[in-house]
Amino acid sequence: QRRVTWDSRFMMKDHTSHDVGAFPSFKLYSATYSGPTEDELRAKERLLLQKERELRERENLLMQREQQLPVGFRPMNWPRCWPIMYHSISEEIPEHKQSLVRRAYHLWYYLCFVGLWNWMAVTLALNFDVAALVDLSRYIWATCIAFVGPPLSFKLCYLKLYKACKRGSSLQVFFIVFGAHIIYFLLMFGGFSPVGGAGLYSMIFATRESVVIGSVYIVSTILWFFLCCLCIILFFDARKLRQEEADAADDIAADLLQPS
C-alpha cells in the first residue's frame, strides 16, 4: 500500500511498505503550479459567451414585452396575495385629496374587522342557543356582512371615491352609496335582530344571558359606534372637499370673465 502526505518542511513522505519491517523513506519533490491549460481557458470563455448571449436574449424579450404593453399600463399590485388591480394612492391621487382617500382606505379595513367581530359574536350566541339574540336567518345575515359585505363595499363605495378623486370627476355616486352605508351601520349599531347586528339592543339581552356573550356583544357595540362616527366624519369631510373645489372653480371662472 502506498500513501503520500506533506510534512511541515514541504517534504513528501513516501510511505512505501513492501514488508512489515520497512521504514518510511523521505524524498524531496519540487512543488510547481503551471496554471490552467489552454483548453480549460477556452472552455471557460465559451461558457461566459453563452451566458452573455442568454442574458441578452432575456433583455430583448423583456423589452419586446414592455413595448407591447399599452401606454400608461401599470402592473397589478393589490391585493398582494392575489393582485387583481393597480392601487397606489401616492401615485394616482392628487396630493390635496390623498388624506381623504387614505382615511377611506383604512376605514375599509376597519369595516372588515368589525364585520368579523360581529359574526363571531352572533356565532357565539348561536352556539349557546340564545334564542332571544340569534336564529338561523340572523346568522346568515351576519355571515353575509362579514364575508360578502367588505368586497361589495370596496367596489361600490371605496373605488367610487378612489376613481372620482383620481379623475377629478363628481362624487355624487359616492355620496349616495356611502350614505346608504352609514344608514346600515347605524342599524347594526342599534343591534336590531333582523339585520344580524350585535349592537346595543342585542347587547342588553346578551348581558342577561351570559357574561361571556355579553362581553363580546359590548365590544361589538363599541366597534359599530366608532365605525358610524368615523363614516359620518369622512362623509362631511368629502362634502367639504367638494365644496372647496367648487368654490375654487367659481373663483377661476370669475377671474377669467373679468375684463383685463
PDB file of C-alpha atoms in Angstrom:
ATOM      1  CA  GLN A   1       0.000   0.000   0.000  1.00  0.00           C
ATOM      2  CA  ARG A   2       1.273   3.497  -0.937  1.00  0.00           C
ATOM      3  CA  ARG A   3       0.285   6.674   0.928  1.00  0.00           C
ATOM      4  CA  VAL A   4       1.734  10.169   0.323  1.00  0.00           C
ATOM      5  CA  THR A   5       1.431  13.136   2.773  1.00  0.00           C
ATOM      6  CA  TRP A   6       3.112  16.538   3.209  1.00  0.00           C
ATOM      7  CA  ASP A   7       5.355  17.350   6.158  1.00  0.00           C
ATOM      8  CA  SER A   8       5.837  20.843   7.659  1.00  0.00           C
ATOM      9  CA  ARG A   9       9.006  21.489   5.561  1.00  0.00           C
ATOM     10  CA  PHE A  10       7.322  20.911   2.184  1.00  0.00           C
ATOM     11  CA  MET A  11       8.705  17.397   2.031  1.00  0.00           C
ATOM     12  CA  MET A  12       6.619  14.487   0.996  1.00  0.00           C
ATOM     13  CA  LYS A  13       6.707  11.320   2.991  1.00  0.00           C
ATOM     14  CA  ASP A  14       6.806   8.297   0.847  1.00  0.00           C
ATOM     15  CA  HIS A  15       5.312   5.562   2.995  1.00  0.00           C
ATOM     16  CA  THR A  16       6.118   2.612   0.824  1.00  0.00           C
ATOM     17  CA  SER A  17       5.826  -0.556   2.754  1.00  0.00           C
ATOM     18  CA  HIS A  18       6.970  -3.600   0.913  1.00  0.00           C
ATOM     19  CA  ASP A  19       7.186  -5.588   4.091  1.00  0.00           C
ATOM     20  CA  VAL A  20       6.122  -5.173   7.688  1.00  0.00           C
ATOM     21  CA  GLY A  21       9.524  -4.136   8.998  1.00  0.00           C
ATOM     22  CA  ALA A  22      10.313  -1.475   6.383  1.00  0.00           C
ATOM     23  CA  PHE A  23      10.868   2.107   7.495  1.00  0.00           C
ATOM     24  CA  PRO A  24       9.403   5.119   5.611  1.00  0.00           C
ATOM     25  CA  SER A  25      11.832   6.907   3.320  1.00  0.00           C
ATOM     26  CA  PHE A  26      11.816  10.657   2.657  1.00  0.00           C
ATOM     27  CA  LYS A  27      12.124  12.217  -0.779  1.00  0.00           C
ATOM     28  CA  LEU A  28      12.094  15.916  -1.709  1.00  0.00           C
ATOM     29  CA  TYR A  29       9.795  16.954  -4.525  1.00  0.00           C
ATOM     30  CA  SER A  30       9.584  20.355  -6.206  1.00  0.00           C
ATOM     31  CA  ALA A  31       6.060  21.886  -5.861  1.00  0.00           C
ATOM     32  CA  THR A  32       5.333  23.704  -9.116  1.00  0.00           C
ATOM     33  CA  TYR A  33       1.952  25.041 -10.439  1.00  0.00           C
ATOM     34  CA  SER A  34       1.580  25.515 -14.154  1.00  0.00           C
ATOM     35  CA  GLY A  35      -1.947  27.121 -14.024  1.00  0.00           C
ATOM     36  CA  PRO A  36      -4.998  26.237 -16.161  1.00  0.00           C
ATOM     37  CA  THR A  37      -4.379  24.744 -19.523  1.00  0.00           C
ATOM     38  CA  GLU A  38      -5.330  26.392 -22.786  1.00  0.00           C
ATOM     39  CA  ASP A  39      -8.259  24.018 -23.267  1.00  0.00           C
ATOM     40  CA  GLU A  40      -9.649  24.927 -19.842  1.00  0.00           C
ATOM     41  CA  LEU A  41      -9.404  28.658 -20.629  1.00  0.00           C
ATOM     42  CA  ARG A  42     -11.207  28.167 -23.926  1.00  0.00           C
ATOM     43  CA  ALA A  43     -13.951  26.178 -22.197  1.00  0.00           C
ATOM     44  CA  LYS A  44     -14.465  28.952 -19.630  1.00  0.00           C
ATOM     45  CA  GLU A  45     -14.535  31.554 -22.389  1.00  0.00           C
ATOM     46  CA  ARG A  46     -17.203  29.613 -24.277  1.00  0.00           C
ATOM     47  CA  LEU A  47     -19.270  29.314 -21.079  1.00  0.00           C
ATOM     48  CA  LEU A  48     -19.097  33.064 -20.418  1.00  0.00           C
ATOM     49  CA  LEU A  49     -20.067  33.863 -24.004  1.00  0.00           C
ATOM     50  CA  GLN A  50     -23.034  31.514 -23.752  1.00  0.00           C
ATOM     51  CA  LYS A  51     -24.253  33.155 -20.528  1.00  0.00           C
ATOM     52  CA  GLU A  52     -23.842  36.583 -22.106  1.00  0.00           C
ATOM     53  CA  ARG A  53     -25.981  35.530 -25.084  1.00  0.00           C
ATOM     54  CA  GLU A  54     -28.684  34.202 -22.745  1.00  0.00           C
ATOM     55  CA  LEU A  55     -28.777  37.467 -20.792  1.00  0.00           C
ATOM     56  CA  ARG A  56     -29.073  39.483 -23.998  1.00  0.00           C
ATOM     57  CA  GLU A  57     -31.914  37.278 -25.213  1.00  0.00           C
ATOM     58  CA  ARG A  58     -33.787  37.739 -21.917  1.00  0.00           C
ATOM     59  CA  GLU A  59     -33.235  41.507 -22.032  1.00  0.00           C
ATOM     60  CA  ASN A  60     -34.557  41.683 -25.612  1.00  0.00           C
ATOM     61  CA  LEU A  61     -37.587  39.573 -24.643  1.00  0.00           C
ATOM     62  CA  LEU A  62     -38.413  41.897 -21.723  1.00  0.00           C
ATOM     63  CA  MET A  63     -38.041  44.965 -23.951  1.00  0.00           C
ATOM     64  CA  GLN A  64     -40.412  43.436 -26.503  1.00  0.00           C
ATOM     65  CA  ARG A  65     -42.999  42.715 -23.823  1.00  0.00           C
ATOM     66  CA  GLU A  66     -42.752  46.269 -22.476  1.00  0.00           C
ATOM     67  CA  GLN A  67     -43.227  47.686 -25.969  1.00  0.00           C
ATOM     68  CA  GLN A  68     -46.334  45.555 -26.466  1.00  0.00           C
ATOM     69  CA  LEU A  69     -47.966  46.934 -23.308  1.00  0.00           C
ATOM     70  CA  PRO A  70     -50.411  49.832 -23.800  1.00  0.00           C
ATOM     71  CA  VAL A  71     -49.368  53.350 -22.896  1.00  0.00           C
ATOM     72  CA  GLY A  72     -49.869  54.089 -19.202  1.00  0.00           C
ATOM     73  CA  PHE A  73     -50.106  50.431 -18.257  1.00  0.00           C
ATOM     74  CA  ARG A  74     -49.156  49.622 -14.687  1.00  0.00           C
ATOM     75  CA  PRO A  75     -48.780  46.143 -13.202  1.00  0.00           C
ATOM     76  CA  MET A  76     -51.422  44.914 -10.788  1.00  0.00           C
ATOM     77  CA  ASN A  77     -50.336  45.157  -7.147  1.00  0.00           C
ATOM     78  CA  TRP A  78     -53.478  44.844  -4.984  1.00  0.00           C
ATOM     79  CA  PRO A  79     -54.161  42.765  -3.017  1.00  0.00           C
ATOM     80  CA  ARG A  80     -50.665  41.447  -2.521  1.00  0.00           C
ATOM     81  CA  CYS A  81     -51.765  37.855  -2.071  1.00  0.00           C
ATOM     82  CA  TRP A  82     -53.670  37.806  -5.397  1.00  0.00           C
ATOM     83  CA  PRO A  83     -53.258  41.048  -7.397  1.00  0.00           C
ATOM     84  CA  ILE A  84     -56.298  41.990  -9.485  1.00  0.00           C
ATOM     85  CA  MET A  85     -55.838  45.758  -9.848  1.00  0.00           C
ATOM     86  CA  TYR A  86     -53.331  48.579  -9.588  1.00  0.00           C
ATOM     87  CA  HIS A  87     -53.718  50.638  -6.410  1.00  0.00           C
ATOM     88  CA  SER A  88     -51.415  53.470  -5.356  1.00  0.00           C
ATOM     89  CA  ILE A  89     -52.788  56.481  -3.519  1.00  0.00           C
ATOM     90  CA  SER A  90     -49.484  58.355  -3.547  1.00  0.00           C
ATOM     91  CA  GLU A  91     -49.069  57.997  -7.337  1.00  0.00           C
ATOM     92  CA  GLU A  92     -52.612  58.250  -8.696  1.00  0.00           C
ATOM     93  CA  ILE A  93     -54.412  60.610  -6.320  1.00  0.00           C
ATOM     94  CA  PRO A  94     -53.702  64.375  -6.269  1.00  0.00           C
ATOM     95  CA  GLU A  95     -51.844  65.474  -3.173  1.00  0.00           C
ATOM     96  CA  HIS A  96     -54.691  67.539  -1.651  1.00  0.00           C
ATOM     97  CA  LYS A  97     -57.031  64.506  -1.869  1.00  0.00           C
ATOM     98  CA  GLN A  98     -54.665  61.811  -0.636  1.00  0.00           C
ATOM     99  CA  SER A  99     -55.537  62.273   3.020  1.00  0.00           C
ATOM    100  CA  LEU A 100     -59.258  61.726   2.369  1.00  0.00           C
ATOM    101  CA  VAL A 101     -58.712  58.642   0.194  1.00  0.00           C
ATOM    102  CA  ARG A 102     -56.171  57.165   2.594  1.00  0.00           C
ATOM    103  CA  ARG A 103     -58.603  57.548   5.526  1.00  0.00           C
ATOM    104  CA  ALA A 104     -61.320  55.857   3.487  1.00  0.00           C
ATOM    105  CA  TYR A 105     -58.918  53.024   2.689  1.00  0.00           C
ATOM    106  CA  HIS A 106     -58.057  52.481   6.357  1.00  0.00           C
ATOM    107  CA  LEU A 107     -61.736  52.750   7.250  1.00  0.00           C
ATOM    108  CA  TRP A 108     -62.488  49.903   4.867  1.00  0.00           C
ATOM    109  CA  TYR A 109     -60.004  47.684   6.737  1.00  0.00           C
ATOM    110  CA  TYR A 110     -61.695  48.669   9.994  1.00  0.00           C
ATOM    111  CA  LEU A 111     -65.036  47.670   8.477  1.00  0.00           C
ATOM    112  CA  CYS A 112     -63.617  44.213   7.666  1.00  0.00           C
ATOM    113  CA  PHE A 113     -62.552  43.782  11.287  1.00  0.00           C
ATOM    114  CA  VAL A 114     -65.910  44.956  12.688  1.00  0.00           C
ATOM    115  CA  GLY A 115     -67.804  42.602  10.371  1.00  0.00           C
ATOM    116  CA  LEU A 116     -65.714  39.632  11.503  1.00  0.00           C
ATOM    117  CA  TRP A 117     -66.168  40.529  15.187  1.00  0.00           C
ATOM    118  CA  ASN A 118     -69.932  40.880  14.680  1.00  0.00           C
ATOM    119  CA  TRP A 119     -70.008  37.464  13.008  1.00  0.00           C
ATOM    120  CA  MET A 120     -68.040  35.960  15.894  1.00  0.00           C
ATOM    121  CA  ALA A 121     -70.497  37.400  18.418  1.00  0.00           C
ATOM    122  CA  VAL A 122     -73.538  36.069  16.548  1.00  0.00           C
ATOM    123  CA  THR A 123     -71.867  32.668  16.093  1.00  0.00           C
ATOM    124  CA  LEU A 124     -71.150  32.507  19.810  1.00  0.00           C
ATOM    125  CA  ALA A 125     -74.758  33.309  20.652  1.00  0.00           C
ATOM    126  CA  LEU A 126     -75.962  30.672  18.196  1.00  0.00           C
ATOM    127  CA  ASN A 127     -73.705  28.006  19.725  1.00  0.00           C
ATOM    128  CA  PHE A 128     -75.019  28.843  23.201  1.00  0.00           C
ATOM    129  CA  ASP A 129     -78.547  28.555  21.760  1.00  0.00           C
ATOM    130  CA  VAL A 130     -79.634  32.023  22.888  1.00  0.00           C
ATOM    131  CA  ALA A 131     -82.937  32.311  21.018  1.00  0.00           C
ATOM    132  CA  ALA A 132     -83.513  35.916  22.090  1.00  0.00           C
ATOM    133  CA  LEU A 133     -80.338  37.001  20.292  1.00  0.00           C
ATOM    134  CA  VAL A 134     -79.975  34.975  17.128  1.00  0.00           C
ATOM    135  CA  ASP A 135     -81.564  32.388  14.885  1.00  0.00           C
ATOM    136  CA  LEU A 136     -80.520  30.887  11.569  1.00  0.00           C
ATOM    137  CA  SER A 137     -81.719  33.820   9.426  1.00  0.00           C
ATOM    138  CA  ARG A 138     -79.865  36.357  11.589  1.00  0.00           C
ATOM    139  CA  TYR A 139     -76.754  34.199  11.446  1.00  0.00           C
ATOM    140  CA  ILE A 140     -76.937  34.161   7.639  1.00  0.00           C
ATOM    141  CA  TRP A 141     -77.198  37.959   7.630  1.00  0.00           C
ATOM    142  CA  ALA A 142     -74.195  38.263   9.912  1.00  0.00           C
ATOM    143  CA  THR A 143     -72.217  35.873   7.678  1.00  0.00           C
ATOM    144  CA  CYS A 144     -73.028  37.927   4.585  1.00  0.00           C
ATOM    145  CA  ILE A 145     -71.967  41.114   6.387  1.00  0.00           C
ATOM    146  CA  ALA A 146     -68.630  39.579   7.385  1.00  0.00           C
ATOM    147  CA  PHE A 147     -67.630  37.852   4.144  1.00  0.00           C
ATOM    148  CA  VAL A 148     -69.681  39.396   1.324  1.00  0.00           C
ATOM    149  CA  GLY A 149     -70.059  42.930   2.642  1.00  0.00           C
ATOM    150  CA  PRO A 150     -66.375  44.019   2.532  1.00  0.00           C
ATOM    151  CA  PRO A 151     -65.784  43.140  -1.159  1.00  0.00           C
ATOM    152  CA  LEU A 152     -69.033  44.867  -2.152  1.00  0.00           C
ATOM    153  CA  SER A 153     -68.191  47.885  -0.017  1.00  0.00           C
ATOM    154  CA  PHE A 154     -64.748  48.120  -1.597  1.00  0.00           C
ATOM    155  CA  LYS A 155     -66.129  48.012  -5.133  1.00  0.00           C
ATOM    156  CA  LEU A 156     -69.288  50.073  -4.716  1.00  0.00           C
ATOM    157  CA  CYS A 157     -68.030  52.652  -2.243  1.00  0.00           C
ATOM    158  CA  TYR A 158     -64.270  52.960  -1.848  1.00  0.00           C
ATOM    159  CA  LEU A 159     -63.446  52.526  -5.539  1.00  0.00           C
ATOM    160  CA  LYS A 160     -66.024  55.173  -6.405  1.00  0.00           C
ATOM    161  CA  LEU A 161     -64.181  57.635  -4.192  1.00  0.00           C
ATOM    162  CA  TYR A 162     -60.767  56.497  -5.450  1.00  0.00           C
ATOM    163  CA  LYS A 163     -61.631  56.842  -9.130  1.00  0.00           C
ATOM    164  CA  ALA A 164     -63.501  60.107  -8.664  1.00  0.00           C
ATOM    165  CA  CYS A 165     -60.541  61.678  -6.876  1.00  0.00           C
ATOM    166  CA  LYS A 166     -58.139  60.255  -9.455  1.00  0.00           C
ATOM    167  CA  ARG A 167     -60.059  61.597 -12.451  1.00  0.00           C
ATOM    168  CA  GLY A 168     -61.403  64.746 -10.826  1.00  0.00           C
ATOM    169  CA  SER A 169     -64.977  63.678 -11.544  1.00  0.00           C
ATOM    170  CA  SER A 170     -68.128  64.116  -9.478  1.00  0.00           C
ATOM    171  CA  LEU A 171     -68.536  62.470  -6.059  1.00  0.00           C
ATOM    172  CA  GLN A 172     -72.313  62.275  -6.331  1.00  0.00           C
ATOM    173  CA  VAL A 173     -72.453  58.477  -6.706  1.00  0.00           C
ATOM    174  CA  PHE A 174     -70.075  58.045  -3.792  1.00  0.00           C
ATOM    175  CA  PHE A 175     -72.258  60.192  -1.520  1.00  0.00           C
ATOM    176  CA  ILE A 176     -75.355  58.136  -2.352  1.00  0.00           C
ATOM    177  CA  VAL A 177     -73.681  54.766  -1.787  1.00  0.00           C
ATOM    178  CA  PHE A 178     -71.751  55.896   1.278  1.00  0.00           C
ATOM    179  CA  GLY A 179     -74.897  57.425   2.768  1.00  0.00           C
ATOM    180  CA  ALA A 180     -76.606  54.031   2.434  1.00  0.00           C
ATOM    181  CA  HIS A 181     -73.588  52.503   4.174  1.00  0.00           C
ATOM    182  CA  ILE A 182     -73.966  54.874   7.107  1.00  0.00           C
ATOM    183  CA  ILE A 183     -77.690  54.126   7.495  1.00  0.00           C
ATOM    184  CA  TYR A 184     -76.996  50.395   7.549  1.00  0.00           C
ATOM    185  CA  PHE A 185     -74.158  50.810  10.045  1.00  0.00           C
ATOM    186  CA  LEU A 186     -76.473  52.766  12.331  1.00  0.00           C
ATOM    187  CA  LEU A 187     -78.924  49.846  12.221  1.00  0.00           C
ATOM    188  CA  MET A 188     -76.090  47.482  13.097  1.00  0.00           C
ATOM    189  CA  PHE A 189     -75.057  49.712  15.979  1.00  0.00           C
ATOM    190  CA  GLY A 190     -78.628  49.685  17.219  1.00  0.00           C
ATOM    191  CA  GLY A 191     -78.404  45.904  17.300  1.00  0.00           C
ATOM    192  CA  PHE A 192     -81.753  45.200  15.709  1.00  0.00           C
ATOM    193  CA  SER A 193     -82.047  41.476  15.284  1.00  0.00           C
ATOM    194  CA  PRO A 194     -83.416  41.244  11.700  1.00  0.00           C
ATOM    195  CA  VAL A 195     -80.189  42.737  10.269  1.00  0.00           C
ATOM    196  CA  GLY A 196     -77.907  40.397  12.211  1.00  0.00           C
ATOM    197  CA  GLY A 197     -76.229  43.138  14.207  1.00  0.00           C
ATOM    198  CA  ALA A 198     -74.555  42.504  17.565  1.00  0.00           C
ATOM    199  CA  GLY A 199     -75.264  46.044  18.709  1.00  0.00           C
ATOM    200  CA  LEU A 200     -76.885  47.977  21.531  1.00  0.00           C
ATOM    201  CA  TYR A 201     -80.337  46.348  21.613  1.00  0.00           C
ATOM    202  CA  SER A 202     -78.916  42.826  21.356  1.00  0.00           C
ATOM    203  CA  MET A 203     -76.270  43.675  23.930  1.00  0.00           C
ATOM    204  CA  ILE A 204     -78.948  44.236  26.586  1.00  0.00           C
ATOM    205  CA  PHE A 205     -80.239  40.683  26.173  1.00  0.00           C
ATOM    206  CA  ALA A 206     -76.728  39.258  25.869  1.00  0.00           C
ATOM    207  CA  THR A 207     -75.621  40.648  29.241  1.00  0.00           C
ATOM    208  CA  ARG A 208     -78.610  38.984  30.872  1.00  0.00           C
ATOM    209  CA  GLU A 209     -77.914  35.595  29.314  1.00  0.00           C
ATOM    210  CA  SER A 210     -74.170  35.180  29.835  1.00  0.00           C
ATOM    211  CA  VAL A 211     -71.153  37.176  30.951  1.00  0.00           C
ATOM    212  CA  VAL A 212     -69.024  35.873  28.070  1.00  0.00           C
ATOM    213  CA  ILE A 213     -71.591  36.587  25.371  1.00  0.00           C
ATOM    214  CA  GLY A 214     -72.417  39.920  26.982  1.00  0.00           C
ATOM    215  CA  SER A 215     -68.756  40.982  26.937  1.00  0.00           C
ATOM    216  CA  VAL A 216     -68.397  40.079  23.250  1.00  0.00           C
ATOM    217  CA  TYR A 217     -71.579  41.996  22.405  1.00  0.00           C
ATOM    218  CA  ILE A 218     -70.377  45.034  24.362  1.00  0.00           C
ATOM    219  CA  VAL A 219     -67.161  45.125  22.338  1.00  0.00           C
ATOM    220  CA  SER A 220     -69.167  44.702  19.134  1.00  0.00           C
ATOM    221  CA  THR A 221     -71.429  47.617  20.072  1.00  0.00           C
ATOM    222  CA  ILE A 222     -68.427  49.855  20.732  1.00  0.00           C
ATOM    223  CA  LEU A 223     -66.863  48.882  17.393  1.00  0.00           C
ATOM    224  CA  TRP A 224     -70.052  49.684  15.483  1.00  0.00           C
ATOM    225  CA  PHE A 225     -70.336  53.009  17.304  1.00  0.00           C
ATOM    226  CA  PHE A 226     -66.842  54.102  16.281  1.00  0.00           C
ATOM    227  CA  LEU A 227     -67.431  52.892  12.723  1.00  0.00           C
ATOM    228  CA  CYS A 228     -70.565  55.055  12.466  1.00  0.00           C
ATOM    229  CA  CYS A 229     -68.732  58.091  13.873  1.00  0.00           C
ATOM    230  CA  LEU A 230     -65.758  57.690  11.523  1.00  0.00           C
ATOM    231  CA  CYS A 231     -68.006  57.224   8.494  1.00  0.00           C
ATOM    232  CA  ILE A 232     -70.036  60.344   9.319  1.00  0.00           C
ATOM    233  CA  ILE A 233     -66.848  62.392   9.739  1.00  0.00           C
ATOM    234  CA  LEU A 234     -65.495  61.098   6.427  1.00  0.00           C
ATOM    235  CA  PHE A 235     -68.795  61.870   4.702  1.00  0.00           C
ATOM    236  CA  PHE A 236     -68.759  65.534   5.773  1.00  0.00           C
ATOM    237  CA  ASP A 237     -65.042  65.891   5.013  1.00  0.00           C
ATOM    238  CA  ALA A 238     -65.705  64.675   1.473  1.00  0.00           C
ATOM    239  CA  ARG A 239     -68.538  67.198   1.118  1.00  0.00           C
ATOM    240  CA  LYS A 240     -66.232  69.924   2.397  1.00  0.00           C
ATOM    241  CA  LEU A 241     -63.560  68.983  -0.119  1.00  0.00           C
ATOM    242  CA  ARG A 242     -66.092  69.027  -2.953  1.00  0.00           C
ATOM    243  CA  GLN A 243     -67.358  72.435  -1.857  1.00  0.00           C
ATOM    244  CA  GLU A 244     -63.819  73.834  -1.714  1.00  0.00           C
ATOM    245  CA  GLU A 245     -63.122  72.589  -5.230  1.00  0.00           C
ATOM    246  CA  ALA A 246     -66.388  74.090  -6.484  1.00  0.00           C
ATOM    247  CA  ASP A 247     -65.560  77.458  -4.881  1.00  0.00           C
ATOM    248  CA  ALA A 248     -62.062  77.379  -6.391  1.00  0.00           C
ATOM    249  CA  ALA A 249     -63.532  76.652  -9.841  1.00  0.00           C
ATOM    250  CA  ASP A 250     -66.001  79.530  -9.458  1.00  0.00           C
ATOM    251  CA  ASP A 251     -63.210  81.902  -8.496  1.00  0.00           C
ATOM    252  CA  ILE A 252     -61.159  80.887 -11.540  1.00  0.00           C
ATOM    253  CA  ALA A 253     -64.172  81.328 -13.820  1.00  0.00           C
ATOM    254  CA  ALA A 254     -64.892  84.764 -12.318  1.00  0.00           C
ATOM    255  CA  ASP A 255     -61.286  85.847 -12.846  1.00  0.00           C
ATOM    256  CA  LEU A 256     -61.415  84.752 -16.480  1.00  0.00           C
ATOM    257  CA  LEU A 257     -64.667  86.610 -17.122  1.00  0.00           C
ATOM    258  CA  GLN A 258     -63.409  89.874 -15.639  1.00  0.00           C
ATOM    259  CA  PRO A 259     -62.202  92.324 -18.282  1.00  0.00           C
ATOM    260  CA  SER A 260     -58.497  92.999 -18.156  1.00  0.00           C
TER     261      SER A 260
END
